[in-house]
XYZ file of C-alpha atoms in Angstrom:
640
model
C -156.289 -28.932 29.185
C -155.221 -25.644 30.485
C -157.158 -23.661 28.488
C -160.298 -25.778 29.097
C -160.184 -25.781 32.630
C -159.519 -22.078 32.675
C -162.431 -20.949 30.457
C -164.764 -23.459 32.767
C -163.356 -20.973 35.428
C -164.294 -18.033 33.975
C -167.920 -19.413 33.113
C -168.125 -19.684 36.612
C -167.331 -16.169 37.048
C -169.511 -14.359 34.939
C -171.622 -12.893 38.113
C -168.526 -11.405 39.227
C -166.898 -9.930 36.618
C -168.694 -6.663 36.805
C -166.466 -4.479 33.976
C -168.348 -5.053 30.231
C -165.292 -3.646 29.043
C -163.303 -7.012 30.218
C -162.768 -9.396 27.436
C -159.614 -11.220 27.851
C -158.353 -13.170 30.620
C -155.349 -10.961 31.456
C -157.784 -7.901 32.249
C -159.093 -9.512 35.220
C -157.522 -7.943 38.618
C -155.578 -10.251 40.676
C -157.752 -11.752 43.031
C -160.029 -12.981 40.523
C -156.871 -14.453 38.365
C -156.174 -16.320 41.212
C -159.488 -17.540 42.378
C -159.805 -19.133 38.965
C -156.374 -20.326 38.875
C -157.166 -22.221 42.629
C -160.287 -23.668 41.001
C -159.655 -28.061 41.669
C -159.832 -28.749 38.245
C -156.647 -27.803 37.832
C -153.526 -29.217 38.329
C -149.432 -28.339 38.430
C -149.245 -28.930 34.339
C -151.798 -26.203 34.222
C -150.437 -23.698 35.724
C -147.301 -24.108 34.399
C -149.135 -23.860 30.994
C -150.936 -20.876 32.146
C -147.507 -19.065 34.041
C -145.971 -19.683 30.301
C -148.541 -17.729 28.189
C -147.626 -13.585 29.049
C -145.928 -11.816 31.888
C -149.093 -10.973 33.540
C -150.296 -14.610 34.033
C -146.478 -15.099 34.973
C -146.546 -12.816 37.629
C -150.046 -14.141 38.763
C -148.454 -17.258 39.140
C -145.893 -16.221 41.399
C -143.594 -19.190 42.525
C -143.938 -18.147 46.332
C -147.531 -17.157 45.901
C -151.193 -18.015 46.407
C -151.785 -19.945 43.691
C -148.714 -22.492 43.607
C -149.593 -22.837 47.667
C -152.843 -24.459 46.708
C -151.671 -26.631 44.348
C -148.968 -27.025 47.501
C -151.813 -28.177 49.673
C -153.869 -29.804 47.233
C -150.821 -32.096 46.099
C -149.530 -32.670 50.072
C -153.286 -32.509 51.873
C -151.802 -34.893 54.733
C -148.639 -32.031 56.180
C -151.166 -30.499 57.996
C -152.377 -33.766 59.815
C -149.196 -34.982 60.207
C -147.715 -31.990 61.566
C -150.716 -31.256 64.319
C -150.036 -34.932 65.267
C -146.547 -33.910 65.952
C -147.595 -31.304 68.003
C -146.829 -28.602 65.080
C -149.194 -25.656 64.534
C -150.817 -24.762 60.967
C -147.410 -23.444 59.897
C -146.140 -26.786 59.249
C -147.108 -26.598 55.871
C -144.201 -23.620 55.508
C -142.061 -25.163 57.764
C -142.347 -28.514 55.587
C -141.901 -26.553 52.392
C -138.279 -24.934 53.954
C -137.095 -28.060 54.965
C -137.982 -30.371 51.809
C -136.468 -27.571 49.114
C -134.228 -25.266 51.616
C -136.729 -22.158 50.288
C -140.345 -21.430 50.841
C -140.394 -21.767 46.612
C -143.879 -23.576 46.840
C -143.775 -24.635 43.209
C -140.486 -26.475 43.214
C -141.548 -28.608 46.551
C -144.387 -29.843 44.210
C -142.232 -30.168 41.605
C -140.025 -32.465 43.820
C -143.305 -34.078 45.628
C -144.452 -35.712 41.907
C -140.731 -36.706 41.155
C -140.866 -38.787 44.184
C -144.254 -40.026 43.844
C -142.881 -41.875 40.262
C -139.924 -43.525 42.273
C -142.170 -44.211 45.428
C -144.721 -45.796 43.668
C -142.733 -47.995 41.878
C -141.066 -49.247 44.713
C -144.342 -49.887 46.559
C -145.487 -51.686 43.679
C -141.999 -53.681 43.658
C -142.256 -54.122 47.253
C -146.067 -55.329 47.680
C -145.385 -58.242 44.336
C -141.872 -59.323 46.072
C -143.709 -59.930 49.279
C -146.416 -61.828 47.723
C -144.018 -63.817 46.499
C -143.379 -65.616 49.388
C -145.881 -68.215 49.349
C -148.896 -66.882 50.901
C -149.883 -69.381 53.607
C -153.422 -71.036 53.921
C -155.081 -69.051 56.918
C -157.440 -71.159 58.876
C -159.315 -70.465 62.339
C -155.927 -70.404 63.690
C -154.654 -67.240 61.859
C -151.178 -66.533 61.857
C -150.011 -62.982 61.464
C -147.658 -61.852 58.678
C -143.921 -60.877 59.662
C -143.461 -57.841 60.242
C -143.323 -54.991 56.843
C -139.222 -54.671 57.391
C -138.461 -58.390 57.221
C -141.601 -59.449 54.516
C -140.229 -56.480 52.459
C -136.565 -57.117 52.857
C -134.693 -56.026 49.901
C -137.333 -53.694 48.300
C -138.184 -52.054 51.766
C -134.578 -50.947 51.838
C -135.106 -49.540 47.985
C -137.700 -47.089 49.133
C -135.191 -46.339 52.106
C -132.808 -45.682 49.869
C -135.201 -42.369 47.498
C -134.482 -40.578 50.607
C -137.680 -38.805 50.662
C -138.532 -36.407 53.601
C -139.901 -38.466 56.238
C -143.493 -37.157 56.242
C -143.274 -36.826 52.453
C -143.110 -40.978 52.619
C -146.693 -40.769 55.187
C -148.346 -38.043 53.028
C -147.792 -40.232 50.190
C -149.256 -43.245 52.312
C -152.141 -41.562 53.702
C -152.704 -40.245 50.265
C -153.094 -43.875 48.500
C -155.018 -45.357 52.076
C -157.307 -42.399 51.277
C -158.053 -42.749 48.051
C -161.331 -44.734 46.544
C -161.761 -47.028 48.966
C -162.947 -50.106 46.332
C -159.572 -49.424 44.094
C -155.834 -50.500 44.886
C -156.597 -52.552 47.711
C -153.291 -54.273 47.209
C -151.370 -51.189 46.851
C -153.453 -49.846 50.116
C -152.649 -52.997 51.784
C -148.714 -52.666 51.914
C -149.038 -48.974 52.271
C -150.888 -49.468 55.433
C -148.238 -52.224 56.392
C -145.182 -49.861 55.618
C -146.967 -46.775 57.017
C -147.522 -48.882 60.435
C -143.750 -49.686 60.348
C -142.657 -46.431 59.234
C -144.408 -44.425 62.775
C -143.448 -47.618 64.547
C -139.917 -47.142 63.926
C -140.125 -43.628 65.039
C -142.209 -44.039 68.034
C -138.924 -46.456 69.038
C -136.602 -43.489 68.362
C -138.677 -40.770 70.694
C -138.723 -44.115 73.497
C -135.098 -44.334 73.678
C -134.963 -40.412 73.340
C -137.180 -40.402 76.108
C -135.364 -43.084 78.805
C -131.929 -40.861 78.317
C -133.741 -37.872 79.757
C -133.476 -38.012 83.220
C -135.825 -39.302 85.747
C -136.700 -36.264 86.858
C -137.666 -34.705 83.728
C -139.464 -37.952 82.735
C -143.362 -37.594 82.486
C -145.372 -40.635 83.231
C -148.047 -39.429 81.064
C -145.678 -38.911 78.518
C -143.869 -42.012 78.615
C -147.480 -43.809 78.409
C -148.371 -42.050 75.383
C -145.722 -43.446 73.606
C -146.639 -47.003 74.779
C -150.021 -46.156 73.438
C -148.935 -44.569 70.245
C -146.227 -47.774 69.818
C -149.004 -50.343 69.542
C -151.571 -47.881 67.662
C -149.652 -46.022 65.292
C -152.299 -45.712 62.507
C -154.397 -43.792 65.355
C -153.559 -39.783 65.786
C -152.637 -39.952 69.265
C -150.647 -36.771 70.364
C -149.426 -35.285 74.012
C -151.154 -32.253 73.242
C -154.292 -33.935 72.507
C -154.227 -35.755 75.561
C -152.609 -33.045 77.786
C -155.677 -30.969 76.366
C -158.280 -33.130 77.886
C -156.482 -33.177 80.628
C -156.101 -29.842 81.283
C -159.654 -29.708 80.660
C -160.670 -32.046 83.713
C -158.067 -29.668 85.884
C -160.449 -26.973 85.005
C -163.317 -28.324 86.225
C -161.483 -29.529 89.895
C -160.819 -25.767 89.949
C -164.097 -25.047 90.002
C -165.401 -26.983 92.126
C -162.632 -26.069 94.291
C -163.386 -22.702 93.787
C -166.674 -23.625 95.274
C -165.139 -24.895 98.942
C -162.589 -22.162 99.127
C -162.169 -19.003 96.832
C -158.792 -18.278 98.037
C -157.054 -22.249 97.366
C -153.864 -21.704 95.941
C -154.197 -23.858 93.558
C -157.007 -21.381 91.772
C -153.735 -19.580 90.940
C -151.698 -22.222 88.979
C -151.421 -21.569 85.239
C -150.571 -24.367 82.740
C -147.409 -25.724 82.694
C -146.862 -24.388 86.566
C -144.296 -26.611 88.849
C -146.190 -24.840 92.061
C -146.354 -27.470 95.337
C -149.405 -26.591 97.591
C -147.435 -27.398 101.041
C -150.264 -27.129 103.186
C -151.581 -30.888 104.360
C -155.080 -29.490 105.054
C -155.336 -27.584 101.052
C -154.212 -31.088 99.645
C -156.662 -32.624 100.857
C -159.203 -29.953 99.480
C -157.685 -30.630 95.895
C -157.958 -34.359 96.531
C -161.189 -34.248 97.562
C -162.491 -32.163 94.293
C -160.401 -34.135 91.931
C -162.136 -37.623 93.512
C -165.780 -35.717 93.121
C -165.201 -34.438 89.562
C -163.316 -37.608 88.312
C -165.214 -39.788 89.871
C -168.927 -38.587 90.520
C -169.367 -35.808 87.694
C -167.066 -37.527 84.470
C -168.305 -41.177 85.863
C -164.397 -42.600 85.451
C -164.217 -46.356 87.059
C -162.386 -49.510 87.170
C -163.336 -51.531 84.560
C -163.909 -54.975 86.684
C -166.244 -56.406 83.808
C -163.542 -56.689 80.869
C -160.230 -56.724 83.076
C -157.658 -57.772 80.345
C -159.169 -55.861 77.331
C -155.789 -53.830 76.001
C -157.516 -50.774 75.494
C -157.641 -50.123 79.181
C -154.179 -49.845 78.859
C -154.546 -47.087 76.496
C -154.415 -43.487 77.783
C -156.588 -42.239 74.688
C -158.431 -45.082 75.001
C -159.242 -44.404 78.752
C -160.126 -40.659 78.307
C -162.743 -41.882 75.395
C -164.208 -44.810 77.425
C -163.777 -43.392 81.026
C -162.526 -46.898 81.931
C -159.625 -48.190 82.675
C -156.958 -50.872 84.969
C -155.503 -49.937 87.973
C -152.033 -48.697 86.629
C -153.893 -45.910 83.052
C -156.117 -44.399 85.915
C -153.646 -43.796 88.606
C -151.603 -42.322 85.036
C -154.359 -40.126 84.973
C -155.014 -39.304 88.481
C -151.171 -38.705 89.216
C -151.078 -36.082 86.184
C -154.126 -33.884 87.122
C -153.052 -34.016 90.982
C -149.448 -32.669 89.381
C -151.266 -30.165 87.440
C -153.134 -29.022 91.202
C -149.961 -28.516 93.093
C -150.603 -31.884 94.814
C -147.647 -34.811 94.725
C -148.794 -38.020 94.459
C -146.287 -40.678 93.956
C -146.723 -44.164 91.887
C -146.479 -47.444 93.911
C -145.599 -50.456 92.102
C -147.818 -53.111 94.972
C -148.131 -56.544 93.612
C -151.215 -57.256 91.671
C -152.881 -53.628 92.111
C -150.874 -50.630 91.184
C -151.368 -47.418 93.529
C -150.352 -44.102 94.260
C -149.353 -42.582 97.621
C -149.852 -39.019 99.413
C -147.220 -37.875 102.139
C -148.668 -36.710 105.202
C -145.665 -36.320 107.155
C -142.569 -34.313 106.423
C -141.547 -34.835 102.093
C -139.208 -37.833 101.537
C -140.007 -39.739 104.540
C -139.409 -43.706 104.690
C -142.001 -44.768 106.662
C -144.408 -46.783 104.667
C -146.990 -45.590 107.285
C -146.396 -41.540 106.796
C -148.381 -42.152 103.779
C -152.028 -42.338 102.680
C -152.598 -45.335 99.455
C -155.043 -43.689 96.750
C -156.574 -46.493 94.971
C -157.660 -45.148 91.373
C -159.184 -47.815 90.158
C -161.364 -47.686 93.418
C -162.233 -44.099 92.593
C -159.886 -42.505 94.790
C -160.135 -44.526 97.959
C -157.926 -43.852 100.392
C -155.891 -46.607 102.301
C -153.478 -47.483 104.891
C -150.605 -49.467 104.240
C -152.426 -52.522 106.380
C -155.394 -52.085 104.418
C -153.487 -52.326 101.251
C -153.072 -55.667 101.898
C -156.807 -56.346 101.943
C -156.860 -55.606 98.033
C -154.313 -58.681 97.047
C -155.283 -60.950 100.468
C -151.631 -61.589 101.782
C -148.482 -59.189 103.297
C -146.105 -57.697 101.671
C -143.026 -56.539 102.493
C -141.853 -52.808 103.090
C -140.390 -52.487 99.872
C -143.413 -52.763 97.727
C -144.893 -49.321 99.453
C -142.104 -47.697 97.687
C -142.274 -45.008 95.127
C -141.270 -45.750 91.732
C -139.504 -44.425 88.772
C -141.296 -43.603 85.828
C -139.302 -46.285 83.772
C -140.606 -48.783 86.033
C -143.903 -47.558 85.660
C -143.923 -48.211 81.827
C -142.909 -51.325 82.298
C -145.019 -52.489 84.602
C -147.440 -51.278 81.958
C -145.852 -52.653 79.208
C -145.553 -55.733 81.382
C -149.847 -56.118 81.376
C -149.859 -55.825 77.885
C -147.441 -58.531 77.214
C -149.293 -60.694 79.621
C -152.589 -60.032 77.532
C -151.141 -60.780 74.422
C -149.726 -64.210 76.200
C -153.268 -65.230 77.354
C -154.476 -64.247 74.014
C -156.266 -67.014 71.259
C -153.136 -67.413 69.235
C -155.032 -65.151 66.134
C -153.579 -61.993 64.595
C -154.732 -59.191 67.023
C -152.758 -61.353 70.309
C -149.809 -62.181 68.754
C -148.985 -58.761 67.225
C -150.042 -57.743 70.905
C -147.532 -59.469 71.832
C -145.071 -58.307 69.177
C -145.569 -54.801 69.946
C -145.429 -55.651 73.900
C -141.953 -57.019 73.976
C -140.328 -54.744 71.928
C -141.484 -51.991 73.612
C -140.164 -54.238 77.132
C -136.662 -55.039 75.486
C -136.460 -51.149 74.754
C -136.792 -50.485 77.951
C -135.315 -52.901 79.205
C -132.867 -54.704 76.624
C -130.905 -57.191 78.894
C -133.930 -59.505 80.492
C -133.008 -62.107 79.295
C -136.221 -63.735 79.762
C -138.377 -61.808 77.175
C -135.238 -61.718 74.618
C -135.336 -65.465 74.631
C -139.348 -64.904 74.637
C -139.342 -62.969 71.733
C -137.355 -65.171 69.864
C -139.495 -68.203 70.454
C -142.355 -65.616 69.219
C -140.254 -64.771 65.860
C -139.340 -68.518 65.183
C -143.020 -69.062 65.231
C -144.385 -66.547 63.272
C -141.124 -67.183 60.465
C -139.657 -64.202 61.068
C -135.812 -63.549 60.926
C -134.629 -60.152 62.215
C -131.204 -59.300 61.064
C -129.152 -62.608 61.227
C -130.337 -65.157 58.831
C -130.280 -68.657 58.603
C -128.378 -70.580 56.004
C -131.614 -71.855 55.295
C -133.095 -68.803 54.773
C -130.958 -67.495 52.700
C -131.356 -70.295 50.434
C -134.608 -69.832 50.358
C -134.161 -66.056 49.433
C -132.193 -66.858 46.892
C -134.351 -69.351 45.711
C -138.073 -68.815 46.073
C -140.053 -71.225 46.250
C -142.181 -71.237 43.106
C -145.823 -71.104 44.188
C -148.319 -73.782 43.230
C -150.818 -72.939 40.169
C -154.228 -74.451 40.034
C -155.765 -74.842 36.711
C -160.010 -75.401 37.080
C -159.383 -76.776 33.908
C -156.980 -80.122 35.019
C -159.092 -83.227 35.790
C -158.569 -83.334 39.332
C -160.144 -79.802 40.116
C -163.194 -81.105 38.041
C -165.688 -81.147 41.280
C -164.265 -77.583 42.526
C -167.608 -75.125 41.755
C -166.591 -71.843 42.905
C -163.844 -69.285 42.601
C -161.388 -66.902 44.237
C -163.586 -63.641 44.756
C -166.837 -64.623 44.667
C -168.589 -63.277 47.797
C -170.486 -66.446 49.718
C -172.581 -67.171 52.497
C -171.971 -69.848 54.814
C -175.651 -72.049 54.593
C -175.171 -72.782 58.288
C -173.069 -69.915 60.236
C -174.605 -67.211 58.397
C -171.301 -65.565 57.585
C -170.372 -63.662 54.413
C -166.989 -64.143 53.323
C -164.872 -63.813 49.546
C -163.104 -67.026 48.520
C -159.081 -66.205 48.203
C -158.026 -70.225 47.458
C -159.120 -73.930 47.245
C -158.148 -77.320 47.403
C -159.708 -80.201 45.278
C -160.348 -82.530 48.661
C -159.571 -81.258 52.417
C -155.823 -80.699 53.247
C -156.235 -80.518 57.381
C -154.577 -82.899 59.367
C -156.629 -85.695 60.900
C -156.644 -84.134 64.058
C -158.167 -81.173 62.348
C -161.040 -82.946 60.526
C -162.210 -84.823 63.825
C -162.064 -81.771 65.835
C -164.753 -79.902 62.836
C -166.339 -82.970 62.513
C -165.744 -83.142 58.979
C -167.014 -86.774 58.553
C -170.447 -85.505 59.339
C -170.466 -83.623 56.186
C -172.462 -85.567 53.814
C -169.195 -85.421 51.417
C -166.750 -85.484 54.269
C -163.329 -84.379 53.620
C -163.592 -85.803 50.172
C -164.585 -82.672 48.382
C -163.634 -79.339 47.659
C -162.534 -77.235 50.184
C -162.171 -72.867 50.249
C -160.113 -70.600 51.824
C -162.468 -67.490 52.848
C -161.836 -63.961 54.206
C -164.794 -63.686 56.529
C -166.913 -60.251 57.293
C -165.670 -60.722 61.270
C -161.914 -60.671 60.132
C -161.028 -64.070 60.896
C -160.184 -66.796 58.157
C -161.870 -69.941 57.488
C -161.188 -73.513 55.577
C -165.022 -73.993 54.503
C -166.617 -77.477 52.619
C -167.812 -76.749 49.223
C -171.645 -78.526 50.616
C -171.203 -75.076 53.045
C -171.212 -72.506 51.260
C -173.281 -71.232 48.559
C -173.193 -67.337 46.027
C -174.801 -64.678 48.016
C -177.244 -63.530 46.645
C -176.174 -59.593 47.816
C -173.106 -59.769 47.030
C -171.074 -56.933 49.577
C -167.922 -55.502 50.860
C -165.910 -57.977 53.158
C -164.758 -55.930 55.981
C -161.276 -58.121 56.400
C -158.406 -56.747 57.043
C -156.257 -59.299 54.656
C -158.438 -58.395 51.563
C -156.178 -56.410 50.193
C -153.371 -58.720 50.408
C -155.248 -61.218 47.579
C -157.897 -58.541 45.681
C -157.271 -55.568 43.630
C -160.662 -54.005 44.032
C -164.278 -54.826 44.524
C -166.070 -54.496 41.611
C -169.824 -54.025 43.002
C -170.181 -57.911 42.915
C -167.122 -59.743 43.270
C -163.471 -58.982 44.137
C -161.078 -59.035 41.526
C -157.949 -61.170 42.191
C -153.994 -59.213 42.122
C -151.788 -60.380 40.027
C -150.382 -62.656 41.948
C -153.670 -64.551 42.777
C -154.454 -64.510 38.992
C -150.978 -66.321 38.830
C -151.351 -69.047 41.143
C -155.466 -69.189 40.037
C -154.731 -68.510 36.166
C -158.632 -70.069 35.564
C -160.512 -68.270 38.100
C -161.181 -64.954 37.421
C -163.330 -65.860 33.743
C -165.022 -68.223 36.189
C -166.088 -66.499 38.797
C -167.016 -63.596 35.503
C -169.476 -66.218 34.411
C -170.392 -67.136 38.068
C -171.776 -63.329 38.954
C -173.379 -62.569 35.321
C -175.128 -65.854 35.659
C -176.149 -65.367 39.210
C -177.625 -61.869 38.241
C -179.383 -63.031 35.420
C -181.349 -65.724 37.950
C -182.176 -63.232 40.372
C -183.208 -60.056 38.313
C -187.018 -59.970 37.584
C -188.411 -60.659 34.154
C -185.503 -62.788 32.887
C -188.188 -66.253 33.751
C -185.452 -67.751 35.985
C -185.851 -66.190 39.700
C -184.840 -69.173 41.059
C -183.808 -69.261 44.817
C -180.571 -69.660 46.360
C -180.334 -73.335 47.707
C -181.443 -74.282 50.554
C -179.461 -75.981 53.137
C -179.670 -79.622 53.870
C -181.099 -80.255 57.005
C -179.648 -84.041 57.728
C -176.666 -82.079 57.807
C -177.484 -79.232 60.580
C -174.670 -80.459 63.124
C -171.853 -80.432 60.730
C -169.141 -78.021 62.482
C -166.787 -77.570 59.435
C -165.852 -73.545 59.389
């Protein structure tokens, strides 16, 4: 392969080689032995086979040079993102190479990268067929989320633990497989995404705790918010930098326009990172006053009244993309740039309506009415204490004008998001909302005993058991429950037309959605059937019914009378796919292994199902016939 690869290079050199008296390989200079040795199309084998012909070629492929640090970044492409979303310059590639082999010898960190990539895959593999071995539960309108990676994994999550890989070896390797074709290993991209969300969860959790032991005057609200933010979206590349960038940005821009009302403001002089205090009342309220035009008027920030208890108002990246926000993200926000001007603003934790206050009185004074009330949600409005008590109708005591710590601050924050993921719909996104919400809460604050017996309730619910096990459940472990196999050929399943991955159409919805299971006759409760008014169904409950990931990423129970082959067959956008399909194969998704075990019959069938459905539709095989059409005696049957 070597040898192919590298005469392919040197056909695409031709133009450059300028010497006629150059015939062999070795008579190239340098740079050119090393442009063709970078070319993609080869790999670390190569060059290994290539370093192993003569000295020269040896020496070309120095173990610390240019050539063995592309095949560096070519093999570990993700360092660099994961490094600049640790706040790490380019150098992190270096710096990752030192600490993975205790050298900068680029070829042996590869060398040590594809040794763990054997183990790791392996025991993602292991790990992604031992969790499916659970019995995979039949998701309906009221979707249930999964426990969380640790707990599903158990046993085989502790194996890949145990490789002791470099940490951000383990997420290049997971960003390398979620990155991959996107129509191939869904199952294997499925539990890498699950592991890699655990994996930055876990070590969000670490930096938290880090974080409260600092203290409280070295504490950064915007800091401490970040890692809320990053804590319930750790796939996203959230970073302080990235944030403090923007930031710094909008700081610029009150400059000028402070520049505009007064050349001289001190605040003109304030470089980043700066602890200078403008004392003067009268120049505070000149930075005030261009922070509330720029924010407000020129960057069009606002309270977002419309969609109150949407969680990604609660999300400082969020907010800076959307310019929207809840009372407590904006006055985040407005706190940090007023900082960043030499102005000190303080956070007020009033019932109902977060705020901020401004001194205008001697620093540190106790009288709730030496202070001015910024409302940023109101875009900057400034109150007095009585009309603070306009916002939430009733009086309040003195002690609610107080100023705050930053602790309490994030959890008054973490506090909304809880109570968002409590009035949530019961489906995936609320309760792992809620998930997120309390553990972040019980970090902060591990002894309310409220949201520990809370969180609990949540865990029984969702079948998850952190750390302590039941006997039960250890029984259970011990024993797995062997899952049920359904054979299309056994007489009962006679009536059932359709099988896992076939891509349908709901006649009456509209939807698109892949079948992932089915039962020969409805298996809903009672209660269930009169609520869809399944007796309407010209078949009622008494015929097949399908389990279907649908395009919108919820999960339906749909009658077989429903549902019909579409005839475009295309991706399903759902976020589960991966948990019961292998890859889509242009027309159909083809089931994992352990589908195929518990539908052993399916897969030939739903083979035959596609061919014959393409042979209908193509033109000039004499049988264009049309998809059926739905029955309209049946228009106001509701079953999903």
């Amino acid at each position: 392969m070597a040898t192919s690869a590298v005469a392919e290079g040197q056909q695409n050199l031709n133009g450059i080689i300028t010497d006629p008296q150059s015939k062999n390989l070795t008579d190239l200079p340098t740079e050119l032995l090393e442009h063709i040795l970078c070319f993609p199309v080869l790999k670390n084998v190569d060059i290994c086979n290539v370093s192993c012909c003569c000295k020269r070629l040896h020496d070309v492929c120095h173990e610390r040079g240019k050539v063995w640090g592309h095949q560096y970044k070519l093999r570990c492409c993700y360092f660099s993102v994961l490094y600049r979303r640790n706040g790490h310059d380019c150098r992190g590639f270096i710096v990752k190479m030192s600490a993975v082999t205790g050298s900068e010898n680029t070829k042996h960190a590869i060398e040590l990268a594809y040794k763990y990539e054997g183990r790791w895959n392996r025991s993602l593999r292991d790990s992604s067929q031992k969790s499916c071995e659970i019995s995979m539960p039949k998701l309906t309108q009221r979707s249930v989320t999964q426990p969380c990676v640790g707990q599903v994994l158990g046993d085989s999550f502790a194996e890949i633990e145990s490789l002791g890989m470099p940490e951000h070896f383990c997420e290049d390797e997971l960003l390398f497989i979620l990155n991959s074709d996107k129509s191939k290993s869904l199952t294997l991209k499925y539990y890498a995404k699950k592991i890699l969300y655990f994996l930055r969860q876990q070590n969000i959790l670490r930096s938290l705790k880090t974080f409260l032991e600092q203290p409280a005057g070295q504490q950064s609200a915007l800091k401490g918010a970040i890692l809320v933010d990053q804590y319930c979206n750790p796939l996203a590349e959230v970073t302080l930098n990235s944030v403090s960038a923007q930031l710094d940005e909008i700081a610029e821009k009150v400059k000028k326009m402070l520049k505009i009302k007064n050349s001289s403001h001190p605040s003109l002089r304030i470089a980043q990172g700066d602890c200078f205090v403008v004392e003067d009342f009268e120049l505070q309220r000149q930075v005030v006053c261009a922070l509330n035009s720029v924010l407000y008027e020129q960057l069009q920030y606002k309270g977002n009244e419309s969609d109150y208890y949407n969680p990604l108002n609660s999300y400082i990246h969020q907010v800076l993309l959307r310019r929207t926000g809840i009372p407590i993200s904006l006055s985040v926000l407005y706190m940090t740039l007023a900082h960043k001007l030499g102005v000190q603003v303080e956070p007020v934790n009033f019932p109902n309506h977060f705020l901020l206050r401004w001194c205008q009185k001697q620093r540190g004074s106790e009288d709730i009415y030496d202070y001015v009330y910024i409302d940023a949600f109101g875009k900057g409005k400034q109150l007095t204490a009585k009309e603070c008590e306009y916002l939430i109708g009733h009086q309040v005591t003195a002690d609610y004008y107080s100023a705050i710590s930053t602790t309490e601050v994030l959890l008054r924050m973490v506090g909304n998001l809880l109570n968002i993921g409590k009035r949530g719909e019961g489906n995936e996104k609320s309760y792992q909302l809620l998930r997120d919400s309390l553990d972040l809460y019980l970090t902060i604050n591990p002894d309310n005993v409220q949201y520990l017996l809370l969180q609990a309730r949540l865990y029984f619910h969702l079948g998850i058991w952190p750390e302590k096990h039941t006997l039960e459940h250890i029984q259970h472990k011990k024993h797995p429950a062997t899952p049920e196999v359904k054979k299309r050929s056994a007489a009962e399943h006679v009536e059932v037309q359709y099988s896992v991955g076939l891509i349908m159409k709901h006649k009456r919805s509209g939807y698109n959605c892949v079948i992932y299971g089915w039962d020969p006759k409805c298996t809903m409760s009672q209660e269930w059937i009169t609520t869809m008014r399944v007796h309407q169904l010209s078949s009622g409950a008494n015929q097949p019914f399908y389990n279907v990931l649908v395009q919108d990423g919820t999960c339906r129970y749909a009658a077989q009378e429903n549902l019909e082959p579409h005839s475009a067959p295309l991706e399903i956008g759902h976020p589960e796919v991966g948990r019961y399909f292998s890859e889509f194969a242009n027309d159909h998704y083809f089931a994992n292994e352990e589908l195929q075990t518990r539908y052993p019959e399916d897969m030939v069938e739903t083979l035959a199902t596609v061919q014959d459905l393409y042979h209908r539709l193509t033109p000039g095989s004499g049988t264009q016939d049309q998809a059926p059409a739905a029955d309209q005696n049946n228009q106001q049957a509701m079953a999903m």
